[in-house]
Amino acid sequence: MQPSSRPEPTTYLAFSLCTVNPVDMSKAGTFDLASGLGGKIEKDDVLSAVDKYEKYHSDFGGAEEDRKANYTDMVNKYYDLVTSFYEYGWGESFHFAPRWKGESLRESIKRHEHFLALQLGLKPGHKVLDVGCGIGGPLREIARFSSTSVMGINNNEYQITRGKALNRVAGVDQTCDFTKADFMKMPFSDNSFDAVYAIEATCHAPDAVGCYKEIFRVLKPGQSFAAYEWCMTDAFDPNNQEHQKIKAEIEIGDGLPDIRSTRQCLAALKEACFEVIWEKDLAIDSPLPWYLPLDTSHFSLSSFRLTAVGRFITKNMVMGLEYVGLAPKGSQRVQSFLEKAAEGLVAGGKKEIFTPMYFFLARKPQ
């Protein structure tokens, strides 16, 4: 298309305001996306925050050591910048899932959460901890499924504010709550919880052993910890430049200081004194690829906003929102590094060098 015939951003915006997901009406709408961009960051400071966030990563000269040393600032900036995008495109549960043929993305996500609850043996009355809980989508689903009380720990103020509002809407605010804290230094007493889980969250920890030791401390003796971890698989070759490029794209697009291997996660659990009951990369047996929602060759009405067409509309919508001043400057750059993350995730999945669902069930000895 020639520049002279290119529609103004406001044209895209007018079209996008009328575009909704035809199946999942619970997702955030366009104005929710616009108002949420930047999270708790002042709107005039969003562009500066994007600059600082990007500089933590290798594409912009950043080093792994700096990301680990400043993980709290890096991860907080990341979730302030991206949470409204996640909620707009993905819903309330920000994670992947193995998927059966004929099953929608939303159904697979719920089943993935129920599987975790069943593996933990959750029972009514149990006091459960969700480590790195996001805005609480899994927390609410697991609490309703198992009739338990779930506490979510999260260090991002914007996500906790959203989570509490959504708890009230769901009617679980009397049994579920949030604590703002660093999961590397949790403000809970020893032996406080009947079960602990983490869903694609402890990958943000700068030190897996330290993270797992802290979970071990707050878990009651004889009880279990289960998680889905983001990991590089045995197929990852650190000397392969293409593999390293994919890993770097996932790190910048998903706020990660590094991505551990499955072997490193397993070793860290054992060093933290857990007994590993079983572990497996659940991506291996998934009938449909876990990355299918992000694959631009795939189209689905039920997850339309994640398709190539949906993402094209979102890209131009964000451009329009920023152009008319409804979204802060820097919003397009956030959408851009999320696109890069999607490309890295799909490439990592297709080459089988990355998994977002390395599962383990571990027990704290009596």
Short mmCIF file of N, CA and C in Angstrom, two decimals, residues 87-152:
data_model
loop_
_atom_site.label_atom_id
_atom_site.label_comp_id
_atom_site.label_asym_id
_atom_site.label_seq_id
_atom_site.Cartn_x
_atom_site.Cartn_y
_atom_site.Cartn_z
N GLU A 87 -4.36 -9.41 29.38
CA GLU A 87 -5.78 -9.59 29.71
C GLU A 87 -6.66 -9.40 28.48
N TYR A 88 -6.29 -8.47 27.63
CA TYR A 88 -7.05 -8.22 26.40
C TYR A 88 -6.98 -9.42 25.46
N GLY A 89 -5.79 -10.02 25.31
CA GLY A 89 -5.62 -11.08 24.35
C GLY A 89 -5.84 -12.47 24.89
N TRP A 90 -5.57 -12.67 26.20
CA TRP A 90 -5.50 -14.03 26.73
C TRP A 90 -6.60 -14.32 27.74
N GLY A 91 -7.15 -13.28 28.38
CA GLY A 91 -8.13 -13.50 29.43
C GLY A 91 -7.49 -13.32 30.80
N GLU A 92 -8.02 -13.99 31.81
CA GLU A 92 -7.55 -13.78 33.18
C GLU A 92 -6.43 -14.74 33.59
N SER A 93 -6.23 -15.81 32.84
CA SER A 93 -5.20 -16.80 33.16
C SER A 93 -4.09 -16.70 32.12
N PHE A 94 -2.93 -16.21 32.55
CA PHE A 94 -1.85 -15.92 31.61
C PHE A 94 -0.91 -17.13 31.46
N HIS A 95 -1.42 -18.21 30.88
CA HIS A 95 -0.54 -19.36 30.72
C HIS A 95 -0.99 -20.24 29.56
N PHE A 96 -0.10 -21.14 29.14
CA PHE A 96 -0.39 -22.09 28.08
C PHE A 96 -0.97 -23.37 28.68
N ALA A 97 -1.30 -24.32 27.81
CA ALA A 97 -1.85 -25.60 28.28
C ALA A 97 -1.74 -26.64 27.18
N PRO A 98 -1.58 -27.92 27.56
CA PRO A 98 -1.72 -28.99 26.56
C PRO A 98 -3.17 -28.96 26.07
N ARG A 99 -3.39 -29.38 24.85
CA ARG A 99 -4.73 -29.18 24.29
C ARG A 99 -5.16 -30.37 23.45
N TRP A 100 -6.40 -30.82 23.67
CA TRP A 100 -6.99 -31.90 22.90
C TRP A 100 -7.62 -31.34 21.63
N LYS A 101 -7.73 -32.18 20.61
CA LYS A 101 -8.43 -31.78 19.40
C LYS A 101 -9.89 -31.53 19.73
N GLY A 102 -10.43 -30.44 19.21
CA GLY A 102 -11.82 -30.09 19.48
C GLY A 102 -12.01 -29.29 20.75
N GLU A 103 -10.92 -29.06 21.49
CA GLU A 103 -10.99 -28.32 22.75
C GLU A 103 -10.58 -26.86 22.50
N SER A 104 -11.32 -25.92 23.06
CA SER A 104 -10.96 -24.51 22.90
C SER A 104 -9.78 -24.18 23.80
N LEU A 105 -9.13 -23.05 23.51
CA LEU A 105 -8.02 -22.60 24.34
C LEU A 105 -8.49 -22.40 25.77
N ARG A 106 -9.63 -21.77 25.95
CA ARG A 106 -10.13 -21.49 27.29
C ARG A 106 -10.41 -22.79 28.06
N GLU A 107 -10.99 -23.77 27.37
CA GLU A 107 -11.26 -25.06 28.03
C GLU A 107 -9.97 -25.76 28.44
N SER A 108 -8.95 -25.67 27.57
CA SER A 108 -7.68 -26.33 27.89
C SER A 108 -6.99 -25.66 29.08
N ILE A 109 -7.11 -24.36 29.16
CA ILE A 109 -6.50 -23.63 30.28
C ILE A 109 -7.16 -24.04 31.60
N LYS A 110 -8.49 -24.13 31.61
CA LYS A 110 -9.19 -24.55 32.83
C LYS A 110 -8.80 -25.98 33.22
N ARG A 111 -8.73 -26.87 32.22
CA ARG A 111 -8.37 -28.26 32.51
C ARG A 111 -6.95 -28.34 33.08
N HIS A 112 -6.05 -27.51 32.56
CA HIS A 112 -4.65 -27.47 33.03
C HIS A 112 -4.60 -27.05 34.51
N GLU A 113 -5.47 -26.12 34.89
CA GLU A 113 -5.55 -25.67 36.28
C GLU A 113 -6.17 -26.75 37.17
N HIS A 114 -7.21 -27.41 36.68
CA HIS A 114 -7.84 -28.48 37.44
C HIS A 114 -6.87 -29.65 37.66
N PHE A 115 -6.07 -29.95 36.65
CA PHE A 115 -5.07 -31.02 36.76
C PHE A 115 -4.12 -30.74 37.92
N LEU A 116 -3.70 -29.49 38.04
CA LEU A 116 -2.79 -29.10 39.12
C LEU A 116 -3.45 -29.32 40.48
N ALA A 117 -4.71 -28.91 40.59
CA ALA A 117 -5.45 -29.08 41.85
C ALA A 117 -5.59 -30.55 42.21
N LEU A 118 -5.86 -31.38 41.21
CA LEU A 118 -6.01 -32.82 41.46
C LEU A 118 -4.68 -33.45 41.86
N GLN A 119 -3.60 -33.05 41.22
CA GLN A 119 -2.29 -33.59 41.57
C GLN A 119 -1.90 -33.23 43.00
N LEU A 120 -2.29 -32.05 43.45
CA LEU A 120 -1.99 -31.61 44.81
C LEU A 120 -2.92 -32.25 45.85
N GLY A 121 -3.99 -32.89 45.38
CA GLY A 121 -4.94 -33.50 46.31
C GLY A 121 -5.67 -32.49 47.14
N LEU A 122 -6.03 -31.36 46.55
CA LEU A 122 -6.69 -30.30 47.31
C LEU A 122 -8.06 -30.75 47.81
N LYS A 123 -8.36 -30.34 49.05
CA LYS A 123 -9.63 -30.70 49.68
C LYS A 123 -10.25 -29.45 50.29
N PRO A 124 -11.59 -29.45 50.43
CA PRO A 124 -12.25 -28.30 51.06
C PRO A 124 -11.61 -27.95 52.39
N GLY A 125 -11.38 -26.65 52.58
CA GLY A 125 -10.77 -26.18 53.82
C GLY A 125 -9.26 -26.01 53.76
N HIS A 126 -8.62 -26.57 52.74
CA HIS A 126 -7.17 -26.41 52.61
C HIS A 126 -6.81 -24.94 52.40
N LYS A 127 -5.68 -24.57 52.95
CA LYS A 127 -5.12 -23.24 52.76
C LYS A 127 -3.99 -23.36 51.75
N VAL A 128 -4.16 -22.70 50.60
CA VAL A 128 -3.28 -22.92 49.44
C VAL A 128 -2.57 -21.61 49.07
N LEU A 129 -1.35 -21.73 48.56
CA LEU A 129 -0.59 -20.56 48.12
C LEU A 129 -0.33 -20.65 46.62
N ASP A 130 -0.64 -19.57 45.91
CA ASP A 130 -0.34 -19.42 44.49
C ASP A 130 0.85 -18.48 44.38
N VAL A 131 1.99 -19.00 43.95
CA VAL A 131 3.23 -18.22 43.88
C VAL A 131 3.35 -17.54 42.52
N GLY A 132 3.34 -16.21 42.52
CA GLY A 132 3.38 -15.46 41.27
C GLY A 132 2.05 -15.55 40.56
N CYS A 133 1.00 -15.02 41.20
CA CYS A 133 -0.39 -15.32 40.84
C CYS A 133 -0.98 -14.47 39.72
N GLY A 134 -0.24 -13.49 39.19
CA GLY A 134 -0.82 -12.63 38.16
C GLY A 134 -2.03 -11.89 38.67
N ILE A 135 -3.08 -11.81 37.85
CA ILE A 135 -4.32 -11.15 38.28
C ILE A 135 -5.31 -12.15 38.87
N GLY A 136 -4.84 -13.39 39.07
CA GLY A 136 -5.62 -14.36 39.84
C GLY A 136 -6.58 -15.24 39.08
N GLY A 137 -6.44 -15.36 37.77
CA GLY A 137 -7.33 -16.24 37.03
C GLY A 137 -7.26 -17.69 37.52
N PRO A 138 -6.07 -18.29 37.59
CA PRO A 138 -5.97 -19.66 38.11
C PRO A 138 -6.40 -19.76 39.57
N LEU A 139 -6.07 -18.76 40.35
CA LEU A 139 -6.43 -18.73 41.78
C LEU A 139 -7.94 -18.88 41.95
N ARG A 140 -8.70 -18.10 41.19
CA ARG A 140 -10.16 -18.16 41.31
C ARG A 140 -10.71 -19.50 40.81
N GLU A 141 -10.16 -19.98 39.70
CA GLU A 141 -10.63 -21.24 39.13
C GLU A 141 -10.35 -22.40 40.08
N ILE A 142 -9.14 -22.45 40.62
CA ILE A 142 -8.76 -23.54 41.52
C ILE A 142 -9.53 -23.47 42.83
N ALA A 143 -9.76 -22.27 43.34
CA ALA A 143 -10.53 -22.12 44.58
C ALA A 143 -11.96 -22.63 44.40
N ARG A 144 -12.58 -22.31 43.28
CA ARG A 144 -13.95 -22.76 43.02
C ARG A 144 -14.00 -24.26 42.76
N PHE A 145 -13.01 -24.76 42.04
CA PHE A 145 -12.97 -26.18 41.68
C PHE A 145 -12.78 -27.07 42.90
N SER A 146 -11.95 -26.60 43.87
CA SER A 146 -11.55 -27.45 45.00
C SER A 146 -12.14 -27.03 46.34
N SER A 147 -12.92 -25.94 46.36
CA SER A 147 -13.51 -25.42 47.61
C SER A 147 -12.42 -25.13 48.66
N THR A 148 -11.34 -24.51 48.19
CA THR A 148 -10.23 -24.16 49.08
C THR A 148 -10.11 -22.64 49.20
N SER A 149 -9.29 -22.21 50.15
CA SER A 149 -8.93 -20.80 50.28
C SER A 149 -7.55 -20.62 49.66
N VAL A 150 -7.42 -19.69 48.73
CA VAL A 150 -6.15 -19.51 48.03
C VAL A 150 -5.63 -18.10 48.25
N MET A 151 -4.37 -18.02 48.66
CA MET A 151 -3.66 -16.76 48.80
C MET A 151 -2.70 -16.62 47.63
N GLY A 152 -2.78 -15.52 46.93
CA GLY A 152 -1.85 -15.26 45.84
C GLY A 152 -0.77 -14.30 46.28
#
